[in-house]
Coordinates of C-alpha atoms in Angstrom, one line a residue:
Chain A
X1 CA 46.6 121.4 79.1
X2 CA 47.7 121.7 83.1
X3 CA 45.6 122.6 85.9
X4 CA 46.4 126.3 85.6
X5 CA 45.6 126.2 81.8
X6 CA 42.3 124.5 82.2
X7 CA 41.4 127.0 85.5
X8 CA 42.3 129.9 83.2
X9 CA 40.0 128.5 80.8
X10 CA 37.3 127.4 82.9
X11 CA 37.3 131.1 84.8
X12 CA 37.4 132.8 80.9
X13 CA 34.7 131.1 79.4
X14 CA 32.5 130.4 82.3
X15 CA 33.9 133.2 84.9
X16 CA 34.0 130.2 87.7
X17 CA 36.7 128.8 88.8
X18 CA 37.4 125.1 89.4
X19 CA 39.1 123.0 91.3
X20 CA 40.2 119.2 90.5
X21 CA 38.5 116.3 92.3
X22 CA 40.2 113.2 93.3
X23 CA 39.2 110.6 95.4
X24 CA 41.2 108.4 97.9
X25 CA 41.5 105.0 98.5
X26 CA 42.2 102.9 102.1
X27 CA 45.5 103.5 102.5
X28 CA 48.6 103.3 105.1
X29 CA 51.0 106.0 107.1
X30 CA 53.8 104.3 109.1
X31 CA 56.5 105.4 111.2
X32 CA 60.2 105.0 110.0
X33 CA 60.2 102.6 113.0
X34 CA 57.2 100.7 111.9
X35 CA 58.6 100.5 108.5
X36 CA 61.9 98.3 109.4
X37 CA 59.3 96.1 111.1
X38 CA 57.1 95.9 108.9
X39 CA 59.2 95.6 105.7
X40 CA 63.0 95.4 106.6
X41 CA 63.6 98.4 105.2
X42 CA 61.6 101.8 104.9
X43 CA 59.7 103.0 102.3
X44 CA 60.6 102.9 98.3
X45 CA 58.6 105.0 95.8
X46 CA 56.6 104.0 93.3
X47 CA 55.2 106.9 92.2
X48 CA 54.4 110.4 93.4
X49 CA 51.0 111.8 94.6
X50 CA 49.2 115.0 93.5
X51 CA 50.6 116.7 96.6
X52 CA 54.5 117.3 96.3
X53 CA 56.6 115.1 98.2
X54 CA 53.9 112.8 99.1
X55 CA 54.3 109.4 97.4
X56 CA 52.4 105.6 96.7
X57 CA 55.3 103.3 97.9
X58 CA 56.2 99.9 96.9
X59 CA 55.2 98.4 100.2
X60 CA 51.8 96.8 100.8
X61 CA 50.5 96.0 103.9
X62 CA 47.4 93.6 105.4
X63 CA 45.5 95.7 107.5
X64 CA 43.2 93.6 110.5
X65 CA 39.8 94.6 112.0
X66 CA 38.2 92.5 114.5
X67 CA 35.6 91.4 111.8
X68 CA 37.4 91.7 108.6
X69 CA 40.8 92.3 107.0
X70 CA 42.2 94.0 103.4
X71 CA 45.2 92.5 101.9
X72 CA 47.4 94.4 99.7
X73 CA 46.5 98.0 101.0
X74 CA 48.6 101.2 99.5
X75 CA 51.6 102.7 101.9
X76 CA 51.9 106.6 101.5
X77 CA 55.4 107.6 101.8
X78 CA 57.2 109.4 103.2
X79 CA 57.1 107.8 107.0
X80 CA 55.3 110.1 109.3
X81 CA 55.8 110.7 113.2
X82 CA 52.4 108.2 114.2
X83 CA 50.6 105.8 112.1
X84 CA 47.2 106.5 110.9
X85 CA 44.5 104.5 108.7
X86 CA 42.5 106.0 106.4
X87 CA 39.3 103.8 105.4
X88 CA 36.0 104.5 104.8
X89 CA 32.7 104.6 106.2
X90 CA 32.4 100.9 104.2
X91 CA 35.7 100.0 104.9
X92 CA 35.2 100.5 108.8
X93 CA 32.1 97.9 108.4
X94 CA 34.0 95.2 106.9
X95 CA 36.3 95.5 109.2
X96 CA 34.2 96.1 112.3
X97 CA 35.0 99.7 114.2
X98 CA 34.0 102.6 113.3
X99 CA 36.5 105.5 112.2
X100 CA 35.8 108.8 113.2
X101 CA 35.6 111.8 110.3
X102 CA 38.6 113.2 110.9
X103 CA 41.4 115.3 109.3
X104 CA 44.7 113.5 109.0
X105 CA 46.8 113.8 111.3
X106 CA 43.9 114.0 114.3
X107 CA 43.8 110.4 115.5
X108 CA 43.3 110.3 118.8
X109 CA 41.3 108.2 120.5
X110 CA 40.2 106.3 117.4
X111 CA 39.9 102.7 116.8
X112 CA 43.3 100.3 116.3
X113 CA 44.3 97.3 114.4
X114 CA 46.9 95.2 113.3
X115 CA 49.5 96.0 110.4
X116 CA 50.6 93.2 109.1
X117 CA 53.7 93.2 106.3
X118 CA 56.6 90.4 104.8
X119 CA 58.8 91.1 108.0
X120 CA 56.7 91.4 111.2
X121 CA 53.1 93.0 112.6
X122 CA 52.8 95.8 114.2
X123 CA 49.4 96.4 116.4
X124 CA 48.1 100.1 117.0
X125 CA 45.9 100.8 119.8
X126 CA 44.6 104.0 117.5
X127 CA 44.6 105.5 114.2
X128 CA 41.9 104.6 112.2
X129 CA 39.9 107.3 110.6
X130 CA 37.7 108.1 107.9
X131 CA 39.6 111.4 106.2
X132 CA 36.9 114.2 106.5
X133 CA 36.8 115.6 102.9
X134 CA 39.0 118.5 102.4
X135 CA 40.0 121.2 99.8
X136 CA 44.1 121.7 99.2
X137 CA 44.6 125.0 98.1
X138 CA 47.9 127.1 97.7
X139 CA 47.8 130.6 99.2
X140 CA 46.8 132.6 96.0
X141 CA 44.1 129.7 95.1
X142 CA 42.7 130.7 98.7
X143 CA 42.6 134.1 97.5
X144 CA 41.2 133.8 94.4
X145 CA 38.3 131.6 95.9
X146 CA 37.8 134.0 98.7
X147 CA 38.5 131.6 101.1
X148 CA 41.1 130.7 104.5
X149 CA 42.7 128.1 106.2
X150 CA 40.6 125.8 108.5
X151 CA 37.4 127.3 106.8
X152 CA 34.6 124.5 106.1
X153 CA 32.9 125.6 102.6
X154 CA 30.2 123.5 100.4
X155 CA 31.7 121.7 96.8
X156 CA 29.6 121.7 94.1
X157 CA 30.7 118.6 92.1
X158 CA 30.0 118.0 88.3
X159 CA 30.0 114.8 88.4
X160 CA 27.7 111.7 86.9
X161 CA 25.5 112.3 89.7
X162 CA 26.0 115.8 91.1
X163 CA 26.0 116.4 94.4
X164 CA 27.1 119.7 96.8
X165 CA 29.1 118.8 100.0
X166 CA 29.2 120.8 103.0
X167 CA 31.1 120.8 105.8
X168 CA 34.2 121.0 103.5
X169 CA 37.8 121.7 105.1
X170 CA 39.9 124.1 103.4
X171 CA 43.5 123.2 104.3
X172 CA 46.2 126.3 102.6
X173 CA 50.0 125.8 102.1
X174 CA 52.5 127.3 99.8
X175 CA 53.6 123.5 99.2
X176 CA 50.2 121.9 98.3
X177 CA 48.9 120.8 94.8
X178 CA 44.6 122.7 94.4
X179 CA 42.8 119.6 94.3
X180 CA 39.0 118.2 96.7
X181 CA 39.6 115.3 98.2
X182 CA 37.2 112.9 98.4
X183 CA 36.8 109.2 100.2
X184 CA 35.3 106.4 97.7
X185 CA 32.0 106.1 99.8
X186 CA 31.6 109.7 98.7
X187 CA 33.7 109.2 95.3
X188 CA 31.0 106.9 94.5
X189 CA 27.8 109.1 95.8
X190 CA 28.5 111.6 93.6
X191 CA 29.5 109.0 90.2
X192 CA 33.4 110.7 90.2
X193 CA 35.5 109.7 87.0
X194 CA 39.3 110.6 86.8
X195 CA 38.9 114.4 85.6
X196 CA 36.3 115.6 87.2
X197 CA 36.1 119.1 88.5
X198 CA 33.9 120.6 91.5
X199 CA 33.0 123.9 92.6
X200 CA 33.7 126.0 96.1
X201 CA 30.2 127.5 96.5
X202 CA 30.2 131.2 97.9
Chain B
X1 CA 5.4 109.1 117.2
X2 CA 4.9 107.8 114.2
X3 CA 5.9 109.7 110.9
X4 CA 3.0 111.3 110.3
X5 CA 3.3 112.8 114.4
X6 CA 7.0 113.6 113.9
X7 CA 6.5 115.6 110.5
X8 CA 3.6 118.0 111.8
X9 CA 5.9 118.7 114.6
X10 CA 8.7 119.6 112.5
X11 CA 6.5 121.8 110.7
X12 CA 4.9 123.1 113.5
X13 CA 8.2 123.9 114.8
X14 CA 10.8 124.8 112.4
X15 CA 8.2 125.9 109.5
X16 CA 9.7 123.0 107.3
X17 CA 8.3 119.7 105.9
X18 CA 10.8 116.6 106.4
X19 CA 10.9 113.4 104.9
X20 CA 12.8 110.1 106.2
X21 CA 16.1 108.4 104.9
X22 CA 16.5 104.9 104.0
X23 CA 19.7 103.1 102.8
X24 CA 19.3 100.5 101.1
X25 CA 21.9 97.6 101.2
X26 CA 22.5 95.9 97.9
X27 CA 19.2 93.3 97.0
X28 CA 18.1 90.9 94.4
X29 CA 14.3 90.2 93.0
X30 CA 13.9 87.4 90.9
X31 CA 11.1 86.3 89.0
X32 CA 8.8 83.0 90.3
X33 CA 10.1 81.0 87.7
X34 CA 13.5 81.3 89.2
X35 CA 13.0 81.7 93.1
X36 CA 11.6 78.1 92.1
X37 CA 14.9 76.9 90.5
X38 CA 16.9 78.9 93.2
X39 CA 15.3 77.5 96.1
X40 CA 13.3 75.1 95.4
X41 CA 10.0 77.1 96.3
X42 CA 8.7 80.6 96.3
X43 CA 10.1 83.4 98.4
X44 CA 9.0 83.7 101.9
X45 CA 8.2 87.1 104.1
X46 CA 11.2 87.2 107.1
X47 CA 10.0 90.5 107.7
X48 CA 8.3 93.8 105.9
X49 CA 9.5 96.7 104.2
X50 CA 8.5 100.4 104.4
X51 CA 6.9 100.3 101.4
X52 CA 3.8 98.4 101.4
X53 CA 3.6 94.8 100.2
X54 CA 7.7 94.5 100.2
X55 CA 9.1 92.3 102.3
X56 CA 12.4 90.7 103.1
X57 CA 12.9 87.4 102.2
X58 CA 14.3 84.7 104.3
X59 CA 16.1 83.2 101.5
X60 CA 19.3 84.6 100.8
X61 CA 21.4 84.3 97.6
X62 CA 25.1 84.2 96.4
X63 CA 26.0 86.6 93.2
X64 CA 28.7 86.1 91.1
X65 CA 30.4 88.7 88.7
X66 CA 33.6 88.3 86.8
X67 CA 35.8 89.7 89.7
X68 CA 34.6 88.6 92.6
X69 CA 30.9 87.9 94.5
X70 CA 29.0 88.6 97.3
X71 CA 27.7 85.8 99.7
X72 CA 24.3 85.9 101.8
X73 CA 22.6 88.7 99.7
X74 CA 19.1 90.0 100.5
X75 CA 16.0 88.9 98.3
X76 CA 13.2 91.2 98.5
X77 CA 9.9 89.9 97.5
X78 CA 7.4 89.7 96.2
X79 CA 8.7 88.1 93.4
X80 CA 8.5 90.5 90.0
X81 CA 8.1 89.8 86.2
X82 CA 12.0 90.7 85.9
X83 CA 15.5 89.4 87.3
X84 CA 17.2 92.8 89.2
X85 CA 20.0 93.2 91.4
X86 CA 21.1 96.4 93.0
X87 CA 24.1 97.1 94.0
X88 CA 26.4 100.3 94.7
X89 CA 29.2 101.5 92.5
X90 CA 31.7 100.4 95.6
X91 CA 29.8 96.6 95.0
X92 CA 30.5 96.9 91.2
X93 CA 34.0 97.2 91.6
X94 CA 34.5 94.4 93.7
X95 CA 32.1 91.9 91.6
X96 CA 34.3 93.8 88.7
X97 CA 31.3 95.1 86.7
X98 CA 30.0 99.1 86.0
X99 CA 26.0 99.0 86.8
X100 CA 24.3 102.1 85.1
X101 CA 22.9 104.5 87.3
X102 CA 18.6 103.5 86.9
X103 CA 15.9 103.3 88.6
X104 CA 14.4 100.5 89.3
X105 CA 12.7 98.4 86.4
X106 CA 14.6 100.0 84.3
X107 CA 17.9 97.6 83.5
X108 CA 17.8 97.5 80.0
X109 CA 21.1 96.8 78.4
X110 CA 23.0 97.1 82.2
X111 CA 25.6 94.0 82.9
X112 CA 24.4 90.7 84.2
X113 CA 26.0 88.2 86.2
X114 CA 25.4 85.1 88.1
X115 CA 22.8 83.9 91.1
X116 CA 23.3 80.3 93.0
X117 CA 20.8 79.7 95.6
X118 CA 20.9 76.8 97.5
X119 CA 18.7 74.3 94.9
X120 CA 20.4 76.1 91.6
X121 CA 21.6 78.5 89.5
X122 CA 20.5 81.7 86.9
X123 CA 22.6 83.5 84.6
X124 CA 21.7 86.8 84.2
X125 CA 22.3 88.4 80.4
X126 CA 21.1 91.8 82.1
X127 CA 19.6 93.5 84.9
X128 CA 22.8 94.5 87.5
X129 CA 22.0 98.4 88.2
X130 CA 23.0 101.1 91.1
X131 CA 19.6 102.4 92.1
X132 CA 18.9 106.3 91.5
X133 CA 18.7 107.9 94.6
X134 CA 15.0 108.9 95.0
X135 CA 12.1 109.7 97.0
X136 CA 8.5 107.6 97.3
X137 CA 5.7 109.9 98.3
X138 CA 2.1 109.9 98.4
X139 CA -0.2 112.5 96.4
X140 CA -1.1 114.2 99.4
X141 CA 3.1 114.4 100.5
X142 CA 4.2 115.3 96.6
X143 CA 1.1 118.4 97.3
X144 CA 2.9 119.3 100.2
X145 CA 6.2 119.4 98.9
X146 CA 5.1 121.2 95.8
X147 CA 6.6 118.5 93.5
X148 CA 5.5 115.2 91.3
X149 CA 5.6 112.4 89.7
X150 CA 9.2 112.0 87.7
X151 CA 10.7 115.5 88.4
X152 CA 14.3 115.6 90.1
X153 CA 14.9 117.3 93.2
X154 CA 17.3 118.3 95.5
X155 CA 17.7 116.6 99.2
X156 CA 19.4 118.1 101.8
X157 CA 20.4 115.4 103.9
X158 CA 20.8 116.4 107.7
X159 CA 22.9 113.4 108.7
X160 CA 26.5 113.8 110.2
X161 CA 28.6 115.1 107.7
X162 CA 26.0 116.6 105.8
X163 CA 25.3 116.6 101.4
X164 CA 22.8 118.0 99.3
X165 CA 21.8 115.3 96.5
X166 CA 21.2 116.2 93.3
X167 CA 19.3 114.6 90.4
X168 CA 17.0 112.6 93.2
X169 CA 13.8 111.4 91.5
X170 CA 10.4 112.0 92.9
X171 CA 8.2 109.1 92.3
X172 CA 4.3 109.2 93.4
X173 CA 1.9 106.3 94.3
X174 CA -0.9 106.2 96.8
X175 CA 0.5 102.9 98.3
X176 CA 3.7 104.3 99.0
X177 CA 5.6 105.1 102.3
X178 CA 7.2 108.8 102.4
X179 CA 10.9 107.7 102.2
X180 CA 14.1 108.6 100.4
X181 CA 16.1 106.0 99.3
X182 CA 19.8 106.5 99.6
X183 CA 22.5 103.5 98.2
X184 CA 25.3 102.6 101.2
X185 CA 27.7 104.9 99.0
X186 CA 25.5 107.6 99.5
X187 CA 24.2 107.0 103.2
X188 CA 28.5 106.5 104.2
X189 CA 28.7 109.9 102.1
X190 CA 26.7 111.5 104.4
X191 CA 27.0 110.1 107.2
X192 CA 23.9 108.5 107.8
X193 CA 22.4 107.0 110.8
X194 CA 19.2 105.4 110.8
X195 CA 16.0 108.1 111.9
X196 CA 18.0 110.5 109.8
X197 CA 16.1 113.0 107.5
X198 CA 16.3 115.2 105.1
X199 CA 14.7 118.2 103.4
X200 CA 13.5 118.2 99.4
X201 CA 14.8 121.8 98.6
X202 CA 12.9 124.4 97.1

């Protein structure tokens, strides 16, 4: 059964309608430019994301705080015009900064750190944030819900231990995949498992 | 202004009873049998807890789980008739075991693990469990509130990017500190910042 099967289903039998959760790890945008430093080359995919064109690549990179550092961190592909970090709230704290709750994309004046891959390091004076939880939805998904672009609404999610969040960001293209995205700090508040559907409150 | 000052203002002002959030980081109790193994004497008060009679130990201990393990973690005394060690969900996956989601004293069949303290070792069989969020109130407070002893509430968390908690358990005792108790997943969830509070809905 695919997304629009189970939705249909989901509106039928309980007249709500759903959207997928998935939650996000730390992980790494680069540059094209940062990429041939970092790795010789630029990005190979490994396998694609939820959202089409988006992608997990091959490359790992060590990512350096001034307390802390991760080894091994995911690369989203493809390259993208700045570099930006997303970690979490517990992420920033083992590394020692503190990200700011923003949507990607909106990195300035955040906290650096130091990239470091196989071929060479690369240092960024910003671009580490903590993603502020957001809601892809396509155009007719933002209909159906009653909801627009840039609108913050509350997701209900039923979950091991349910939990509504507010301040949620709905972001609407033609291009994205309907799915509430969530950082592991809250993946974990609310007990997510793989599957698991929330709920746009009206 | 003590609690007590700062939740008749609230009420006096905004017609609405508060009630303080605590995170708690992830902890260990032992029994005194093995705080004497462990360390080579009984714990030791480094500095009190909210709730009355709990205190920070100056004695800190390593814990080991298939996956990985955590170094310097707190020990809360005094010491209990039962081994427990609380952690998040985010802590289980690096130690590389699932905890139930419990409340305390209540770790029944959950995964154990490992403890070295400086004079020796205990292997756990059980007792490794995420705390359920909950609230400790007073009979005069749970009056207040309208609720009692064992029911679930919501809490309405009014923290930087704000939640409403499901499925948090009201527990009643007349030694007890009003205080919710939020794991780090939950307070990074939310945003919180210690002074924060939150609401128990109606």
């Amino acid at each position: 059964m695919d997304d629009s099967q189970r939705n249909a289903l989901a509106e039928a039998v309980l007249g709500q309608i759903f959207v997928e959760l998935e939650a996000s790890g730390r992980h790494v945008h680069v540059t094209a430019e940062q990429a041939q430093h970092l790795f010789g080359h630029g990005l190979t995919p490994k396998r694609p994301l939820s959202q089409p064109g988006q992608y997990l690549a091959n490359e790992r990179l060590t990512v350096i705080g001034p307390k802390g550092e991760f080894h091994n961190v995911a690369v989203l592909g493809p390259e993208r015009r700045e570099a930006q970090v997303e970690i979490s709230l517990t992420d920033g704290k083992h590394l020692g900064i503190t990200p700011p709750v923003r949507l990607s994309g909106n990195a300035k004046g955040s906290p650096g750190g130091t990239l470091v891959g196989p071929s060479g390091r690369v240092t960024l004076q910003e671009g580490f944030i903590a993603a502020q939880r957001h809601i892809h939805l396509r155009p007719a998904d933002a209909q159906r819900f009653g909801v627009r672009d840039g609108q913050t609404v509350q997701l209900q999610t039923f979950t091991q231990r349910p939990v509504i969040f507010h301040d949620v960001v709905v972001r609407v293209h033609p291009d994205f995949a309907p799915r509430a995205h969530l950082d592991y700090d809250e993946a974990n508040a609310c007990g997510f498992r793989s599957g698991d559907l929330g709920r746009i409150l009206p």
